[in-house]
Coordinates of C-alpha atoms and ligand atoms in Angstrom, one line a residue:
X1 CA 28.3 -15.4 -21.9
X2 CA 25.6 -15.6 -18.8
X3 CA 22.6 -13.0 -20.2
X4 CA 22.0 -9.7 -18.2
X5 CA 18.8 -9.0 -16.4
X6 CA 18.6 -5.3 -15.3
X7 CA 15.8 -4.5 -12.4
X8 CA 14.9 -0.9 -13.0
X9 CA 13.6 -0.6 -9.2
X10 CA 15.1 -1.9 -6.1
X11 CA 12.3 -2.7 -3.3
X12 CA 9.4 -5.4 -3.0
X13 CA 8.9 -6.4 -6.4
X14 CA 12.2 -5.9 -8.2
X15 CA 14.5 -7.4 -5.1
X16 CA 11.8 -10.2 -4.9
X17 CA 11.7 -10.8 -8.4
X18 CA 15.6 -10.6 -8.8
X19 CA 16.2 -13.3 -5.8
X20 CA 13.8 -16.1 -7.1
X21 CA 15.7 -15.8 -10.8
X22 CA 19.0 -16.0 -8.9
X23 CA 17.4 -19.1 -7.2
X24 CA 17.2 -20.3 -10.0
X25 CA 19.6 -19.3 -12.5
X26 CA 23.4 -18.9 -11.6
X27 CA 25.5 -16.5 -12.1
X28 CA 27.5 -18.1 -14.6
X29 CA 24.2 -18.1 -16.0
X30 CA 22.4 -14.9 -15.6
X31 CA 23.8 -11.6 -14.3
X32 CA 21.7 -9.5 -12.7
X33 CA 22.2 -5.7 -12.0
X34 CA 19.5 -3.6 -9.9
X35 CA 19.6 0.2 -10.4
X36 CA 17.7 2.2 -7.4
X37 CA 17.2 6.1 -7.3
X38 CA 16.9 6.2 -3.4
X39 CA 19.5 5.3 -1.2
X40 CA 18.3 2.0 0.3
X41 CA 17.0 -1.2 -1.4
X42 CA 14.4 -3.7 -0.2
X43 CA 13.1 -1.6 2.7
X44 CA 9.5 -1.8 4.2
X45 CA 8.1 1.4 3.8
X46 CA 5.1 -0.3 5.5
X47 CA 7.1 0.7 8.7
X48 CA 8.2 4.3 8.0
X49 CA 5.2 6.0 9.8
X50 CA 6.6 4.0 13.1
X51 CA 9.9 5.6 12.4
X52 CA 8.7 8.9 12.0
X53 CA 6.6 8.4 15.1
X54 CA 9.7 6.9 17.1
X55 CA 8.0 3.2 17.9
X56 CA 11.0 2.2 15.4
X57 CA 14.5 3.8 16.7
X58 CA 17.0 2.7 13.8
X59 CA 16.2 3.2 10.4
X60 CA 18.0 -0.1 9.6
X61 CA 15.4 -2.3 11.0
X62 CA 13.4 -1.3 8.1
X63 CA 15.8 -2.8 5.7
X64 CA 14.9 -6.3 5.1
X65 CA 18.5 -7.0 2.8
X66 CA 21.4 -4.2 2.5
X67 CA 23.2 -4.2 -0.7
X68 CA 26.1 -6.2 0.7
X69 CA 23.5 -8.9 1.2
X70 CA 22.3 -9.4 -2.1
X71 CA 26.1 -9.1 -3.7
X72 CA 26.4 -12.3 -1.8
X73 CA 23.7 -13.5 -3.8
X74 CA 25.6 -12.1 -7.0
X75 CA 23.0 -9.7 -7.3
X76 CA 24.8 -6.3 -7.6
X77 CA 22.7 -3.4 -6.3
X78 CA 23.5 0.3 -7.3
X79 CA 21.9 2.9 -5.2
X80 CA 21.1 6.5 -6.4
X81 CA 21.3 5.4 -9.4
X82 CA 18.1 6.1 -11.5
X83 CA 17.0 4.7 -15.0
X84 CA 16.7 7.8 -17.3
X85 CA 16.1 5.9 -20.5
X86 CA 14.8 2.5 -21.9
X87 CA 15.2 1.8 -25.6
X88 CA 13.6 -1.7 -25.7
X89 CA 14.6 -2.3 -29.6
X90 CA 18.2 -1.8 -28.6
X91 CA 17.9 -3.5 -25.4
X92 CA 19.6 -1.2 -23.6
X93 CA 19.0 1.4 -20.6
X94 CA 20.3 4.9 -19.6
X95 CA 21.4 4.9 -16.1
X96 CA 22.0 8.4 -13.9
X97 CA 24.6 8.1 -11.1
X98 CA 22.6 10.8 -9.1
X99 CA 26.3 11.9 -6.6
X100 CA 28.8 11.8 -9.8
X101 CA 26.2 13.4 -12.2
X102 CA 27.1 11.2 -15.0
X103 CA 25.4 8.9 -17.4
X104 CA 26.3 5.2 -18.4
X105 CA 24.7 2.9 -20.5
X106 CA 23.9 -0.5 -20.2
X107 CA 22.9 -3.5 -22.5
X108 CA 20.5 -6.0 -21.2
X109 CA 18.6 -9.3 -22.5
X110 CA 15.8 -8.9 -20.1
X111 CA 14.7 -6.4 -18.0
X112 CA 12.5 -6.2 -15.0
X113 CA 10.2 -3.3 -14.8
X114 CA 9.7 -2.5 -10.9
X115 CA 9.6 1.5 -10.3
X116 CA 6.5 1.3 -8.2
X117 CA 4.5 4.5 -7.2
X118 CA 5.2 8.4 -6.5
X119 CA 3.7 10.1 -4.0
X120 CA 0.7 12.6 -5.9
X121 CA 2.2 16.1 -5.2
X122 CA -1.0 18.4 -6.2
X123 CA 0.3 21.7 -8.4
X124 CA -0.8 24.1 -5.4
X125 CA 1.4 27.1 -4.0
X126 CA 3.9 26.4 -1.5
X127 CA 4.3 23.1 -1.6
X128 CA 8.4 23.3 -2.2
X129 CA 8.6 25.1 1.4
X130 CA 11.2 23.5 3.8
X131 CA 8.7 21.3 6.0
X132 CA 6.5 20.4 3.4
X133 CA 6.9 16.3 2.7
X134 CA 5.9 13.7 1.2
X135 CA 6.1 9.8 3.0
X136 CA 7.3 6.6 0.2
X137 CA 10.4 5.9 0.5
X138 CA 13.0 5.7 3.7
X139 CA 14.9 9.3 2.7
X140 CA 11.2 10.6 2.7
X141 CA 10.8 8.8 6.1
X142 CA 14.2 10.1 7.8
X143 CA 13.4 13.9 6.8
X144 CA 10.1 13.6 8.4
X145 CA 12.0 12.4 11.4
X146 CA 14.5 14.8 11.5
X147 CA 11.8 17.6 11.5
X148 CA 9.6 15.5 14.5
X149 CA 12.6 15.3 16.9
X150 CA 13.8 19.1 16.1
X151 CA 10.5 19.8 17.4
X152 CA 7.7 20.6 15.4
X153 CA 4.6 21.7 17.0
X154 CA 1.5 21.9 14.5
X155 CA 1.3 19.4 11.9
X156 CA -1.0 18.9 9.0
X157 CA -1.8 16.2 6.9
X158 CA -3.6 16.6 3.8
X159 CA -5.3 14.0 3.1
X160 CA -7.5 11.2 4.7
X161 CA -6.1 7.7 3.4
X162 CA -4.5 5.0 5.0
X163 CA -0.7 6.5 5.2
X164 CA -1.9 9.7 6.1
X165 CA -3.7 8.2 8.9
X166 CA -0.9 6.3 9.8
X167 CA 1.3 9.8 9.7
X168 CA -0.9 11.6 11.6
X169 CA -0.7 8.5 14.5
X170 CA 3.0 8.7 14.5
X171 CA 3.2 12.5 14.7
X172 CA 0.5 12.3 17.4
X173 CA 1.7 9.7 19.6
X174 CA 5.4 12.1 19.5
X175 CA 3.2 14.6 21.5
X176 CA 2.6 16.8 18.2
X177 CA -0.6 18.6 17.5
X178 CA -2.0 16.7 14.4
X179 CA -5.1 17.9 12.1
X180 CA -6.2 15.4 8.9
X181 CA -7.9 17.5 6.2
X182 CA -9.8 15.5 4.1
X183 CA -11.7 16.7 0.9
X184 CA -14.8 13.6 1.5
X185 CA -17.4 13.1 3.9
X186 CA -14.9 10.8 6.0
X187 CA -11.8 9.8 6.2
X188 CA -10.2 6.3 4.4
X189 CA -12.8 7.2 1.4
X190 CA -11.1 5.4 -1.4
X191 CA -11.4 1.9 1.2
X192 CA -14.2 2.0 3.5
X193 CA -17.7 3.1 2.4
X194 CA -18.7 6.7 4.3
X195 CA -20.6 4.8 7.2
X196 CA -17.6 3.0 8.0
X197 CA -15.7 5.9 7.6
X198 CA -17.4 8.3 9.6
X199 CA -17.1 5.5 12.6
X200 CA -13.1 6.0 12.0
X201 CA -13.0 9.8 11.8
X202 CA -15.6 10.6 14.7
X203 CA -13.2 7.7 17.0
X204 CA -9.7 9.9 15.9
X205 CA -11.7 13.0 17.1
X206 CA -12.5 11.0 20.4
X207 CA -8.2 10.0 20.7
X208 CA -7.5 13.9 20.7
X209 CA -6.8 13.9 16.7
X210 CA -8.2 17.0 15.1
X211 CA -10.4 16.1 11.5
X212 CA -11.2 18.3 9.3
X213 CA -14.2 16.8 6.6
X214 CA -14.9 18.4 3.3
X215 CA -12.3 20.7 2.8
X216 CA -9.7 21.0 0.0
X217 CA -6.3 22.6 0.4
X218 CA -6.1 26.1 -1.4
X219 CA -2.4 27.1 -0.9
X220 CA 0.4 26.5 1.4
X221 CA 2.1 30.3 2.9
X222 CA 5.6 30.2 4.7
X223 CA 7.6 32.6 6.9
X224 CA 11.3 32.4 5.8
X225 CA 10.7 29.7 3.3
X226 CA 9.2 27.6 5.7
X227 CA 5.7 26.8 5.6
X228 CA 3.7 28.1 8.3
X229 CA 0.0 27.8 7.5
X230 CA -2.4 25.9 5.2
X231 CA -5.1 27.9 3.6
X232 CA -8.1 26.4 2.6
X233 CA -11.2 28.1 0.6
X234 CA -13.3 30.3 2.8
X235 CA -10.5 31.9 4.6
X236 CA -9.7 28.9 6.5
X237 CA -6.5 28.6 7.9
X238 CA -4.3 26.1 9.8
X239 CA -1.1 26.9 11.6
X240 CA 1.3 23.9 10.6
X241 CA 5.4 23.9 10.7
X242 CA 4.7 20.5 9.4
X243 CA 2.8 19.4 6.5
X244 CA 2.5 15.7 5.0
X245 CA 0.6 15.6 1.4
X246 CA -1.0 12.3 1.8
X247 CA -3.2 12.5 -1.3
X248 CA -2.4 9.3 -2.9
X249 CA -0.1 7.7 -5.1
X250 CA -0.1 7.4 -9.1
X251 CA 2.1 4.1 -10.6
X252 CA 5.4 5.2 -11.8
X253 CA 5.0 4.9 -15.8
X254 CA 6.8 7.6 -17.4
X255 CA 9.7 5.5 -18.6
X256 CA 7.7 2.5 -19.8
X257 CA 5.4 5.2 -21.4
X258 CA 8.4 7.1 -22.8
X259 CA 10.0 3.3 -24.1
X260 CA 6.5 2.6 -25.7
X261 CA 5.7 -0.2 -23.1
X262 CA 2.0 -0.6 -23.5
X263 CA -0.4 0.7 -19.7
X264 CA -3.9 -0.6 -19.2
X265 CA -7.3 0.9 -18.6
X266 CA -6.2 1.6 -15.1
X267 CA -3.1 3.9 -16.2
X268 CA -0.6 1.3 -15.0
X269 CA 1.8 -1.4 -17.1
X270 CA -0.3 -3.9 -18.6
X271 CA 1.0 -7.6 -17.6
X272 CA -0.2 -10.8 -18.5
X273 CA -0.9 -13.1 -15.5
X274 CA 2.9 -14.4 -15.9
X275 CA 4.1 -10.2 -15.4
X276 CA 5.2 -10.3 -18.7
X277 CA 4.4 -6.9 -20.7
X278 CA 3.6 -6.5 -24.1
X279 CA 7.2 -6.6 -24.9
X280 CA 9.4 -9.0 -25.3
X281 CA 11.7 -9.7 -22.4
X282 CA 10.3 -6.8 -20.8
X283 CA 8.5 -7.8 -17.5
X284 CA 6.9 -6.2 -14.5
X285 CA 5.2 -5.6 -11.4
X286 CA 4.0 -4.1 -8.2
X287 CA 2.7 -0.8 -7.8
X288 CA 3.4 0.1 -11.6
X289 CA 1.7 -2.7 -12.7
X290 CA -2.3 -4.1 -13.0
X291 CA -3.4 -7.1 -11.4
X292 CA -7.2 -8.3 -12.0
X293 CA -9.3 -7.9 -9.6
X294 CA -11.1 -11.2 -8.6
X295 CA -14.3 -10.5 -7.3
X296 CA -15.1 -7.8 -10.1
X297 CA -12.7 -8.8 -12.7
X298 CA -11.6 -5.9 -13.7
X299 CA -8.2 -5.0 -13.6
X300 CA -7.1 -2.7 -11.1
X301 CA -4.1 -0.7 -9.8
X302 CA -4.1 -1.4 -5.8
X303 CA -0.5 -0.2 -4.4
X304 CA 0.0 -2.7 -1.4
X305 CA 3.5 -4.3 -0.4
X306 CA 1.3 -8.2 -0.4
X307 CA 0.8 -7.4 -3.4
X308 CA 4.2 -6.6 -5.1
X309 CA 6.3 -9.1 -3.4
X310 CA 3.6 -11.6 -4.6
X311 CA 4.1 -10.1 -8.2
X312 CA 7.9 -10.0 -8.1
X313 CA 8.0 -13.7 -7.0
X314 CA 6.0 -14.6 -9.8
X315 CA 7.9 -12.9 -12.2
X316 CA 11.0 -14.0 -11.0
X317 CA 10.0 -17.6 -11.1
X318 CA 9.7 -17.0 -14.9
X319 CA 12.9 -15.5 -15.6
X320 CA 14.3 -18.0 -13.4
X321 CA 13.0 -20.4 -16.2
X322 CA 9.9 -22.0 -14.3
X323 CA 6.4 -21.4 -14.6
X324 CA 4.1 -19.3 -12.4
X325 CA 1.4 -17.2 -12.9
X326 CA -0.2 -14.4 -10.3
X327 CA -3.7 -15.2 -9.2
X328 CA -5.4 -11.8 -8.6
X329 CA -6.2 -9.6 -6.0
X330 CA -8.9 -8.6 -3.0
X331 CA -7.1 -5.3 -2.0
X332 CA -7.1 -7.0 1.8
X333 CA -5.6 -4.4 3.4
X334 CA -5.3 -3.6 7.5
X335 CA -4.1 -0.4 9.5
X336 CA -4.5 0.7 12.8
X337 CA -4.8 4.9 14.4
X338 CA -3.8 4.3 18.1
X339 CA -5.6 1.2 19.3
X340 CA -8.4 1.6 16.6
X341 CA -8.1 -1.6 13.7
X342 CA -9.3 -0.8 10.4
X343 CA -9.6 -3.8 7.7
X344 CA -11.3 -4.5 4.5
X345 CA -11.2 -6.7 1.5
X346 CA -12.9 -7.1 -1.8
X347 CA -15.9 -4.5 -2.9
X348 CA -16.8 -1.6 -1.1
X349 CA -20.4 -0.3 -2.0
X350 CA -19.0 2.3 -4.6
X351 CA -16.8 -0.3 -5.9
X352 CA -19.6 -3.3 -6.6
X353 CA -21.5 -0.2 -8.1
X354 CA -19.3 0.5 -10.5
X355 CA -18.8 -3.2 -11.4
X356 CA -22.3 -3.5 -12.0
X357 CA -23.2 -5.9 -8.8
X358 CA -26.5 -5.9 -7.1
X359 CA -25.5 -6.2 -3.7
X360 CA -27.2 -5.9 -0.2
X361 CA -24.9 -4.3 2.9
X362 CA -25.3 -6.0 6.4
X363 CA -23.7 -3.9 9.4
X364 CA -23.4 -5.8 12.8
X365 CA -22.0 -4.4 16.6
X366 CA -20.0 -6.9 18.2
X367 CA -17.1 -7.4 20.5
X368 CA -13.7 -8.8 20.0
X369 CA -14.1 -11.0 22.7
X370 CA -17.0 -12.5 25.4
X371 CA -18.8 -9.7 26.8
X372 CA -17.5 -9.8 29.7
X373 CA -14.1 -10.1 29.3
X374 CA -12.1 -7.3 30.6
X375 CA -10.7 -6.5 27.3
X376 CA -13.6 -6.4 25.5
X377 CA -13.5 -4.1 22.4
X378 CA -16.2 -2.7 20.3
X379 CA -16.3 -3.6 17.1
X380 CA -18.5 -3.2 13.8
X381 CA -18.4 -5.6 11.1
X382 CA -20.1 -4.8 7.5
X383 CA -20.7 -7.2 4.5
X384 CA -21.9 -7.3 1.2
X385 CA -23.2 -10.0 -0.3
X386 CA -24.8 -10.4 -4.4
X387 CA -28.8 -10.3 -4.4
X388 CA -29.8 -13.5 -5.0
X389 CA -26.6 -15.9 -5.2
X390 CA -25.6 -15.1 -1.5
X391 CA -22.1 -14.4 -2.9
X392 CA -19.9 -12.3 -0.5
X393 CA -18.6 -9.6 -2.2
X394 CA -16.7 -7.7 0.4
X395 CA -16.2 -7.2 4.2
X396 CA -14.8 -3.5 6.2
X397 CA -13.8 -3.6 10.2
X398 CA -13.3 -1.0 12.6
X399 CA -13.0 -1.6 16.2
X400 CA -10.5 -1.7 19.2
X401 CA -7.4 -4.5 19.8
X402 CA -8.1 -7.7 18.0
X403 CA -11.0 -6.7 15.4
X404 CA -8.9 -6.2 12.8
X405 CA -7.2 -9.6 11.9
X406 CA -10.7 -11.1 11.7
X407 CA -10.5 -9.9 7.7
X408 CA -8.5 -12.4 7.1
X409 CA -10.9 -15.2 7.4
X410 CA -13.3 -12.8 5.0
X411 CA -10.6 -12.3 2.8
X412 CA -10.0 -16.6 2.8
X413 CA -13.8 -16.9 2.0
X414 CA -14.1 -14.4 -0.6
X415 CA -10.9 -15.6 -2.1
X416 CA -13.3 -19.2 -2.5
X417 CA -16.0 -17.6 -3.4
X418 CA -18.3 -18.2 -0.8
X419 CA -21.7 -17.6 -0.3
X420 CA -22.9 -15.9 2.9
X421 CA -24.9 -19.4 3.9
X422 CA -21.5 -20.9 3.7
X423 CA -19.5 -18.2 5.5
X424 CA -22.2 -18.4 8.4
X425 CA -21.5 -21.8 9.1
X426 CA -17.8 -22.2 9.7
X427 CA -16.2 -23.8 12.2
X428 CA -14.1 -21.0 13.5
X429 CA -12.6 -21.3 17.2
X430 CA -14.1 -19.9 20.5
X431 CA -13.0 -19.1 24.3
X432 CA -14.1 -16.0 26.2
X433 CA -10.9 -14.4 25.7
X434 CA -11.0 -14.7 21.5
X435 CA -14.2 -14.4 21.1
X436 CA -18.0 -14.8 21.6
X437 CA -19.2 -17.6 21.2
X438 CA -20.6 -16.6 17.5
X439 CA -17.9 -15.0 16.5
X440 CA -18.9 -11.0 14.5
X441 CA -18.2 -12.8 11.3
X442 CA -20.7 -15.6 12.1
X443 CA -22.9 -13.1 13.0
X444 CA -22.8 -10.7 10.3
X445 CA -22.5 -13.9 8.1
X446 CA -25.8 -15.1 9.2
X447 CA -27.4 -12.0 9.3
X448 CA -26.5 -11.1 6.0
X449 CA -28.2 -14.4 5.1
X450 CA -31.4 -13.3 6.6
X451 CA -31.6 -10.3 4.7
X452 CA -30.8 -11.6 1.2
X453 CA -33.4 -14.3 1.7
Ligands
LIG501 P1 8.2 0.6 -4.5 O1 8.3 0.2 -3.1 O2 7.7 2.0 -4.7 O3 9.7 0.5 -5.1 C1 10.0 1.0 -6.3 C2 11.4 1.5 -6.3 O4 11.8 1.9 -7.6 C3 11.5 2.8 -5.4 O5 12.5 2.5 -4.4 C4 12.0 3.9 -6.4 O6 13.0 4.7 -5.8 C5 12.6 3.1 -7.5 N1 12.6 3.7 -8.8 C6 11.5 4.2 -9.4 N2 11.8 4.7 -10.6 C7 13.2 4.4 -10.8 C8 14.1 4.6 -11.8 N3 13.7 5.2 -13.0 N4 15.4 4.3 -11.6 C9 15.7 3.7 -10.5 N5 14.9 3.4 -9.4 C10 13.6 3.8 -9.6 N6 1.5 -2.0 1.9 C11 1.0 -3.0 2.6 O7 0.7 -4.1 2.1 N7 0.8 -2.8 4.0 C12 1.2 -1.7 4.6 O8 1.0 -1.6 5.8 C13 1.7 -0.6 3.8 N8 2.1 0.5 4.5 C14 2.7 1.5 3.7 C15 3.2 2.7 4.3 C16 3.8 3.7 3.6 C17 4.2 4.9 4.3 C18 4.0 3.5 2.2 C19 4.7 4.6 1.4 C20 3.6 2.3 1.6 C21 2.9 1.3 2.3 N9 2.5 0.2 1.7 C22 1.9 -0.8 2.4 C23 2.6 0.0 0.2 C24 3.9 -0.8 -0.1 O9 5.0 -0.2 0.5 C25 4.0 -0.8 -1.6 O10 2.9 -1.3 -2.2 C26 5.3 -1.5 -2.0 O11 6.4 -1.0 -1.5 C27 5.3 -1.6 -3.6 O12 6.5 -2.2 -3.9 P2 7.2 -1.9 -5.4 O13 8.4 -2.6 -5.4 O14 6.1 -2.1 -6.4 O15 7.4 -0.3 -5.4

């Protein structure tokens, strides 16, 4: 008799996890069953803002592997199915067929804990009027669509993170009138520090993208069922037929809680650095999970697809019956609003405060390329580096076409652990169309030197 491995979870981490145990275990071996609520597995729901905003035509370029692909890796996938109940002594789960309305249960030996992250839907009137929506997962993604090419007119999106930014691009670029509200100073709070930030919001405002700073939602009013308008405190009011609640996501615990699998400090399950939880057979990652944080060492809850398809690999390796642990995390993480790039990894200010750092912040003006290249873009570059040891700590970026990518040699030297004196002195490659000759990272590198001296 092969054992059973049930994937409660069917996208980055769970269809990662369950393809390197199939690698590695046959079926004769292992069976493996994947149980998905929505109705599409492994999708990138990185791309679904460029759906919405019609750079992506068909939906089914977003799928990386239909169900019929992974049954011809004997992996068999149910969609709208979802996991209503985990009884880990029994080894079993309680699975809802979401058409038929019925419930089946299933034995397993081990189980692979992947339900990643919902959508934060604040308890404020009106939010269950027709046109009011939410942006995770590709059902999300083809509503939004539907209501874009029916023609909608006044958007809103309530809040000022990465995927509402990305929303508000999308619906912008499809000719409709767009406004962010954003309760902080700035917009991208959570992953730029406010300086940065207010560089990002003032440049939307510049592309024709209406921000709105300091301002929290009161109460959505509709006309028919429909919503209509978004009131905020103060009798301000926004006319919207549209309206995307971008506030965030929470990791999706309720059935490990319910099971009695044990979360972390961050709210999330907690995993050793194989993605095992604290119970046996049980393991786990992605969004739902922690990973430690490796400049702070802390652990964290950072909801990014690198960072769940990393998880699931590793897991899988290990119910495949090899060895592999997961490393940690930066939070490296890149977006774009029309031809602005926005990039960061490791601390922010707030973040090496609360980790107890000492740091010192350089800022430096550059340009993506020579000076005088035609296509010169602006961009800013800020660092932060430990008083004393010189240690980078983190790096942000905003500017225009090729600032953004630039991260990823931060992100390389922070993953090393490299001092600032260190950083300023690589070798990194130069023509007039790349680059100046001291490329912003040099720069800032070395200037970030000269302050901490
Ligand atoms: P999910 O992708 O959330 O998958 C979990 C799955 O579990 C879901 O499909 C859910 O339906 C299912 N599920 C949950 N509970 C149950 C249950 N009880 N029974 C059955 N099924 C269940 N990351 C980046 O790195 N770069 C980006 O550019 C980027 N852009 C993004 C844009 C958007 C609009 C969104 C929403 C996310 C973006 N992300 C990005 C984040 C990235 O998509 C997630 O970090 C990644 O998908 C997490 O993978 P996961 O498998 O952990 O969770």
């Amino acid at each position: 008799m092969p054992q059973r491995l049930i994937v409660v979870g069917g996208d980055a981490a769970g269809m990662s996890a369950a393809s390197q145990a199939r690698r590695r275990r046959a079926s004769d071996d292992l069976e493996i069953l994947v149980f998905e609520r929505s109705s599409f597995v492994s999708y990138s729901a990185c791309g679904e803002p460029y759906y919405v905003g019609g750079y992506v035509t068909d939906i089914g370029q977003l799928q990386v592997r239909t169900p019929e692909e992974f049954a011809a890796m004997d992996i068999t996938v149910h969609t709208r199915h979802e996991v209503t109940g985990l009884d880990p002594k029994a080894g079993k789960v309680t699975v809802r067929h979401l058409e038929a309305g019925t419930d089946t249960t299933f034995g397993y030996d081990l189980l692979m804990y992947a339900t990643g992250a919902t959508a934060f839907v604040p308890s404020i009137a009106g939010r269950d009027l027709a046109g009011v929506h939410v942006l995770r997962t590709l059902d999300d993604a083809l509503a939004l669509r539907r209501l874009v090419t029916e023609g909608a007119q006044h958007a809103v999106v309530v809040g000022g993170g990465y995927i509402g930014l990305e929303v508000a691009e999308a619906l912008h670029h499809h000719g409709v009138k767009t406004r962010v509200l954003t309760s902080g100073p700035a917009v991208l709070e959570r992953t730029l520090d406010p300086d940065m930030g207010t560089l990002v919001t003032e440049r939307m405002r510049g592309m024709g993208l209406e921000v709105s700073t300091g301002i929290r939602v009161h109460s959505l009013q509709g006309v028919d069922g429909r919503v209509a308008r978004v009131d905020c405190p103060g009798g301000v009011c926004f006319e919207a037929d549209v309206v995307i609640l971008g506030l965030g996501t929470r990791p999706e615990v309720q059935l490990a809680k319910e099971a009695g699998i044990p979360l972390g400090e961050t709210g999330a399950v907690a995993v050793n650095s194989r993605q095992q939880t604290k119970v046996e057979g049980i393991w786990a990652a992605g969004d739902c999970t922690e990973a430690l944080h490796r400049v702070s060492q802390r652990a964290v809850n950072i909801h990014l697809g690198t960072i769940a398809t990393k998880q699931g690999r590793v897991a899988g390796i290990n119910i495949g019956g090899e060895y592999a642990t997961f490393p940690g995390v930066l939070g490296t993480a890149i977006t774009k609003v029309c031809d602005l790039e926005i990039a960061c990894t490791g601390l922010t200010e707030a973040a090496a405060t609360a980790a107890g750092l000492a740091y010192h912040a350089t800022t430096i003006d550059s340009t993506t390329t020579a000076g005088y290249w035609p296509e010169a873009a602006n961009m800013r570059l800020k660092v932060l580096a430990e008083c004393g040891s010189g240690r980078l700590l983190g790096a942000q970026i905003v500017g225009g076409p090729g600032a953004g990518k630039r991260i990823d040699v931060l992100a390389t030297a922070l993953w090393s652990n490299m001092r600032v004196d260190e950083l300023m002195q690589l070798d990194l490659a130069y023509a007039p169309p790349f680059a100046p000759v001291w490329d912003p990272v040099l720069i800032a590198a070395r200037k970030a030197w000269e302050t901490g001296r």
